Amino acid sequence: MKKRDKFLPYCLPYWGDEEISAVQDAIKSNWWSRGPKTAEFEKKFAEYVGAKYAVAVNSCTAALHTALAVKGIGPGDEVITTSMTFCSTVNVITHCGATPVFADISPDTGLIDPDEIEKRITEKTKAIIPVHYAGQPCDMSRIEKIAEKHGLFILEDAAHALYTKCGDRLVGSKNTAAFSFYATKNISTGEGGMLATDDEEIAEKARVFTSHGMSKNAWNRYAKGGTWRYDVEVAGYKYNMTDIQASLGICQLDRLEFMQQRRESLYRIYKERLKDVRGVSLLPETTNGRSSRHLFIIKIEKDELNIDRDEFIEELNAMNIGTSVHFIPVHLHPFYRKHYGTKPGDLPNTEAYFEKIISLPLYPSMTEEDVNYVADAVCEISAKHAR
Ligand SMILES: Cc1ncc(COP(=O)(O)O)c(C=O)c1O
């Protein structure tokens, strides 16, 4: 096959004139920090996912940290999560002074295995953070039963999971959930996040915590009729979203359905083209809900090819195709090894899964031709290296 001239990036945001006008309007409004657009985005987001409250913040990491902090999770507590995630899911546990405990994954989906969660519960366990990895829904009915039995707080890491359904409910409509609007996510505000919850106490405390711990946020202070007085109730963080970001978020939320349809149709092409390729396997179809199709992951089966995952990536790169790997297991990073004594061999499924995976480009502005080009390249590399 002929190599394309232009590099195909692993991911690009999707935007149009609406985003440009919305940002211009926000600039002209003079509310450059948190203001009415942020409040509007929170309202629209909460309505969309079906949550009672939504608190807009400057990242999913901030939303995760805030939720744990306002639940009072701290030193001496343990939080169970997966190692097959971005480091921030776990860093926030450390930020609270609590101890992360890793549960292994299901080797097919890469999702946290509920049996593994149950095995790791101790008297110190206070919370579970399931990650809807790649946009696939975790087995929430099992996880909810475990949490209920042991009185644990569930915080869903929904960085990949806007549009994901567990059964017939959208993520965000039941348990407290943290969403990401980072540049590669299904909707983006550049950087940004949202904490969605039905729990009034979490929502109220989160508003205070994400605004330095001040009882009144800046938007109230500087609005007509606002007062200069405020009390600092906790040593909070500067985690608020800005109106410039929220203006983007409102446009992106309006586009979500369209963008998801694009993801779905591109996903279908990949799936059809790659379902029977030697040495390449795919994640199974979701049967317990709906995937947001956040990532398209292939697994390289080393016993069927004479190259490994890293060499496969190099060959894709040589064909001008950008890729990524989601994720380097968190427990193998030097910080976690040093501070919590984690080591290779702790999580056999996670470690074996990591060795296989490649995330291929999947985003709404890709064309069918782009997807077919990537699929052709995968087929060609596989044929060249078949054992
Ligand atoms: C699974 C997961 N959790 C959390 C995050 C953190 O999101 P943010 O960059 O918005 O803080 C990411 C970001 O990539 C992620 O992939």
XYZ file of C-alpha atoms and ligand atoms in Angstrom:
403
model
C 0.000 0.000 0.000
C 1.083 3.572 -0.623
C 2.179 5.571 2.400
C 0.067 8.684 2.958
C 1.883 12.003 2.684
C 0.303 13.641 5.682
C 0.668 12.310 9.213
C -2.666 11.145 10.655
C -2.702 12.400 14.254
C -3.838 10.049 16.971
C -6.555 12.525 17.966
C -7.927 15.935 17.033
C -10.727 17.979 18.602
C -13.863 18.600 16.528
C -15.073 22.193 16.219
C -16.739 24.706 13.935
C -17.729 28.346 13.664
C -20.056 27.942 16.671
C -17.122 27.312 19.004
C -15.262 30.360 17.643
C -18.309 32.642 18.066
C -19.036 31.267 21.529
C -15.506 31.966 22.728
C -15.591 35.437 21.170
C -18.884 36.142 22.942
C -17.419 34.987 26.243
C -14.440 37.280 25.781
C -16.663 40.227 24.879
C -18.918 39.552 27.890
C -15.999 40.363 30.219
C -16.777 37.292 32.352
C -13.460 35.569 31.685
C -13.469 33.443 34.802
C -16.401 31.569 36.353
C -19.662 33.330 35.476
C -23.063 32.798 33.847
C -21.777 30.548 31.040
C -20.270 28.152 33.570
C -23.583 28.035 35.437
C -25.401 27.390 32.133
C -22.995 24.607 31.183
C -23.451 22.975 34.607
C -27.226 23.089 34.212
C -27.185 21.675 30.677
C -24.689 18.974 31.610
C -26.654 17.881 34.678
C -29.827 17.732 32.583
C -28.095 15.736 29.876
C -26.595 13.043 32.093
C -29.548 13.027 34.465
C -27.742 14.193 37.614
C -29.263 16.510 40.212
C -26.078 18.595 40.444
C -23.048 19.289 38.285
C -20.010 21.275 39.389
C -17.738 22.498 36.585
C -14.021 22.328 37.293
C -10.761 22.717 35.402
C -10.064 18.975 34.941
C -11.369 15.513 35.653
C -8.453 15.178 38.043
C -9.847 18.136 40.017
C -13.300 16.525 40.031
C -11.906 13.207 41.305
C -9.817 14.889 44.003
C -12.716 17.085 45.080
C -15.121 14.164 45.431
C -12.728 12.165 47.613
C -11.796 15.203 49.702
C -15.378 16.301 50.405
C -16.218 12.729 51.420
C -13.503 13.112 54.051
C -11.231 10.399 52.664
C -7.806 10.788 54.223
C -4.864 9.169 56.000
C -5.514 5.610 57.115
C -8.192 5.059 54.473
C -7.916 2.754 51.480
C -9.474 3.352 48.076
C -9.777 0.491 45.595
C -9.276 1.239 41.928
C -7.704 -0.128 38.763
C -4.117 0.189 37.613
C -5.307 0.251 33.963
C -6.018 3.974 34.079
C -4.383 7.346 33.734
C -2.174 8.179 36.708
C -4.489 10.946 37.896
C -7.168 8.463 39.060
C -4.633 7.190 41.543
C -2.685 10.383 42.237
C -5.812 11.949 43.752
C -6.024 9.143 46.323
C -2.447 9.962 47.290
C -3.281 13.704 47.389
C -5.893 12.918 50.043
C -3.295 11.035 52.079
C -5.170 7.765 51.553
C -3.707 4.525 50.185
C -4.564 3.247 46.710
C -5.308 -0.455 46.445
C -5.256 -1.973 42.980
C -7.762 -4.568 41.802
C -6.911 -6.565 38.679
C -8.856 -6.296 35.419
C -10.796 -8.616 33.193
C -8.314 -9.621 30.443
C -10.917 -9.204 27.672
C -12.206 -5.708 28.333
C -9.498 -4.138 30.482
C -12.241 -3.166 32.968
C -11.869 -3.557 36.729
C -12.985 -7.026 37.843
C -15.622 -6.909 40.632
C -14.339 -10.186 42.156
C -10.914 -8.603 42.457
C -12.459 -5.576 44.191
C -14.213 -7.774 46.717
C -11.003 -9.666 47.516
C -9.226 -6.448 48.458
C -11.777 -4.986 50.849
C -10.479 -4.440 54.375
C -11.703 -2.503 57.400
C -9.850 0.505 56.029
C -11.587 0.521 52.634
C -13.695 3.656 52.195
C -14.301 3.997 48.459
C -14.147 2.352 45.054
C -13.185 4.201 41.880
C -14.254 2.144 38.855
C -12.971 3.523 35.539
C -15.200 3.198 32.472
C -12.103 2.397 30.473
C -12.215 3.260 26.737
C -15.858 4.239 27.226
C -17.006 0.710 28.078
C -19.358 0.468 31.052
C -18.029 -1.245 34.169
C -20.206 -3.890 35.748
C -21.883 -1.301 37.987
C -24.661 -3.532 39.255
C -22.048 -5.864 40.812
C -19.895 -2.988 42.028
C -22.929 -1.254 43.565
C -23.852 -4.444 45.443
C -20.317 -4.732 46.817
C -20.316 -1.052 47.829
C -23.671 -1.367 49.515
C -22.659 -4.489 51.423
C -19.527 -2.814 52.801
C -20.821 0.776 53.066
C -18.392 2.179 50.491
C -18.529 5.390 48.471
C -18.529 4.903 44.675
C -16.800 7.514 42.557
C -17.041 6.704 38.857
C -14.061 7.827 36.773
C -16.054 8.882 33.730
C -13.176 10.593 31.895
C -13.965 8.373 28.882
C -17.623 7.888 29.618
C -19.755 10.816 28.531
C -22.463 8.966 26.497
C -21.672 5.610 28.136
C -24.655 3.741 29.538
C -24.612 1.131 32.314
C -27.677 -0.904 31.436
C -30.078 1.783 30.292
C -28.807 4.631 32.459
C -26.230 7.216 31.445
C -23.075 7.415 33.531
C -23.584 10.371 35.847
C -27.236 9.672 36.527
C -26.725 7.585 39.671
C -23.371 7.553 41.423
C -21.045 10.530 41.780
C -19.006 10.705 38.572
C -16.050 12.732 37.298
C -15.904 13.650 33.590
C -12.998 15.006 31.530
C -13.083 17.622 28.781
C -9.385 17.333 27.979
C -8.502 17.865 24.301
C -8.764 14.181 23.359
C -12.085 13.465 25.070
C -15.534 12.952 23.476
C -16.278 16.621 24.157
C -13.567 19.118 24.968
C -13.063 22.519 26.551
C -9.276 22.357 26.100
C -8.865 21.449 29.742
C -11.908 20.939 31.931
C -13.993 18.556 33.949
C -17.326 18.083 35.667
C -18.374 16.470 38.902
C -21.910 15.097 38.566
C -23.780 13.903 41.643
C -27.224 13.413 43.133
C -25.851 14.099 46.597
C -26.595 17.658 47.686
C -23.944 17.632 50.389
C -21.227 16.550 47.943
C -22.318 19.229 45.460
C -22.377 22.020 48.048
C -19.070 21.075 49.598
C -17.545 20.666 46.119
C -18.521 24.236 45.190
C -16.689 25.523 48.245
C -13.692 23.187 47.896
C -13.119 24.082 44.230
C -13.115 27.801 44.988
C -10.328 27.984 47.613
C -12.763 26.849 50.304
C -14.492 30.220 50.172
C -18.124 30.335 51.201
C -18.946 32.619 48.253
C -17.280 32.241 44.888
C -15.788 35.096 42.878
C -18.707 35.215 40.524
C -21.024 36.118 43.362
C -18.511 38.521 44.859
C -18.125 40.646 41.721
C -21.702 40.520 40.452
C -24.042 43.425 41.147
C -25.373 42.987 44.635
C -22.521 40.621 45.523
C -20.633 41.186 48.718
C -16.895 41.470 49.281
C -17.188 39.349 52.423
C -16.462 35.657 52.403
C -15.358 33.020 54.867
C -12.758 30.390 54.141
C -14.321 27.200 55.463
C -11.651 24.715 54.354
C -8.228 24.996 52.721
C -9.708 24.414 49.293
C -8.218 24.464 45.811
C -8.400 26.747 42.778
C -10.257 24.269 40.604
C -13.028 26.320 38.958
C -13.880 26.298 35.261
C -13.910 29.591 33.314
C -16.678 31.033 31.127
C -14.383 30.812 28.101
C -14.094 27.036 28.637
C -17.790 26.653 29.483
C -18.769 28.421 26.243
C -16.862 25.752 24.350
C -18.447 23.067 26.502
C -21.995 24.219 25.699
C -21.290 24.055 21.932
C -19.617 20.677 22.285
C -22.501 19.245 24.290
C -24.866 20.407 21.519
C -22.699 18.495 19.043
C -22.369 15.369 21.179
C -25.033 13.264 19.452
C -23.613 14.064 16.012
C -20.050 13.376 17.117
C -21.113 10.076 18.685
C -22.786 9.005 15.449
C -19.506 9.690 13.646
C -17.560 7.694 16.242
C -20.021 4.830 15.898
C -19.830 4.639 12.120
C -16.020 4.849 12.100
C -15.869 2.242 14.866
C -18.053 -0.085 12.727
C -15.619 0.184 9.804
C -12.656 -0.690 12.022
C -14.544 -3.553 13.590
C -15.540 -5.041 10.237
C -12.093 -4.615 8.730
C -10.098 -5.886 11.713
C -12.237 -8.664 13.131
C -10.293 -11.517 11.505
C -6.744 -10.235 11.245
C -4.006 -12.616 12.337
C -2.298 -11.567 15.538
C -4.772 -8.764 16.176
C -7.723 -9.051 18.525
C -10.370 -6.521 19.529
C -12.217 -5.654 22.709
C -15.582 -7.472 22.872
C -18.842 -5.717 22.038
C -20.486 -4.151 25.075
C -23.516 -6.137 26.186
C -24.227 -4.508 29.562
C -25.001 -1.014 28.272
C -23.551 1.341 25.674
C -19.943 2.288 24.981
C -19.039 5.896 24.247
C -16.526 4.544 21.699
C -13.885 6.708 23.267
C -10.967 4.522 22.167
C -10.439 1.906 19.494
C -8.005 -0.577 20.984
C -6.313 -3.467 19.228
C -4.416 -6.214 21.052
C -1.275 -7.632 19.478
C -1.049 -11.373 20.041
C 2.688 -12.041 20.143
C 2.437 -15.788 19.597
C 0.819 -15.198 16.177
C 3.256 -12.528 14.939
C 7.003 -12.184 14.961
C 6.875 -8.590 16.199
C 5.706 -7.210 19.515
C 3.413 -4.296 20.357
C 6.190 -1.699 20.384
C 7.441 -2.772 16.950
C 3.871 -2.767 15.645
C 3.559 0.871 16.800
C 6.823 1.750 15.052
C 5.529 0.261 11.814
C 2.265 2.195 12.091
C 4.261 5.336 12.750
C 6.390 4.641 9.669
C 3.098 4.602 7.723
C 2.358 8.098 9.092
C -0.211 6.903 11.630
C -0.302 8.312 15.166
C -1.196 5.924 17.988
C -1.259 5.829 21.759
C -1.238 3.254 24.561
C -3.939 3.345 27.232
C -2.402 2.817 29.743
C 0.968 2.123 31.320
C -0.232 0.361 34.500
C -0.073 2.884 37.325
C 1.375 0.411 39.836
C 4.478 0.023 37.646
C 5.388 3.730 37.734
C 8.406 4.562 39.923
C 6.421 6.722 42.383
C 3.975 3.931 43.201
C 6.677 1.293 43.450
C 8.640 3.490 45.834
C 5.781 4.662 48.046
C 3.468 1.652 48.114
C 5.863 -1.176 47.265
C 3.943 -2.229 44.136
C 5.894 -4.336 41.644
C 5.666 -6.370 38.445
C 3.700 -9.540 39.083
C 1.170 -7.856 41.402
C -1.547 -7.661 38.745
C -1.032 -10.401 36.139
C -4.031 -9.555 33.950
C -3.264 -5.837 33.891
C 0.385 -6.414 33.060
C -0.304 -8.972 30.294
C -3.000 -6.715 28.827
C -0.660 -3.700 28.805
C 1.936 -5.577 26.733
C -0.620 -6.076 23.936
C -2.527 -2.849 23.497
C -2.466 -0.077 20.910
C -5.062 2.697 20.615
C -5.744 3.540 16.975
C -6.994 6.991 15.880
C -10.764 7.363 16.355
C -12.362 10.813 16.288
C -15.273 12.498 14.517
C -13.228 14.536 12.029
C -11.590 11.398 10.609
C -12.880 10.351 7.212
C -13.878 6.832 6.150
C -10.781 6.948 3.960
C -8.597 7.648 7.016
C -10.057 4.688 8.899
C -9.646 2.393 5.911
C -6.057 3.555 5.529
C -5.308 2.631 9.161
C -7.095 -0.716 8.735
C -5.087 -1.420 5.541
C -1.876 -0.664 7.423
C -2.810 -2.986 10.308
C -3.644 -5.782 7.834
C -0.408 -5.252 5.919
C 1.783 -5.276 9.033
C 0.030 -8.394 10.279
C 0.487 -10.205 6.936
C 4.153 -9.203 6.796
C 4.832 -10.525 10.294
C 2.502 -13.536 10.550
C 4.140 -16.558 12.159
C -9.233 7.381 32.830
C -8.845 8.810 33.071
N -9.097 9.358 34.259
C -8.790 10.635 34.529
C -8.196 11.443 33.590
C -7.843 12.838 33.934
O -8.515 13.762 33.145
P -8.072 15.299 33.107
O -6.933 15.396 32.150
O -9.286 16.030 32.635
O -7.697 15.678 34.484
C -7.904 10.918 32.325
C -7.280 11.776 31.315
O -6.810 11.429 30.298
C -8.234 9.571 32.061
O -7.984 9.024 30.860
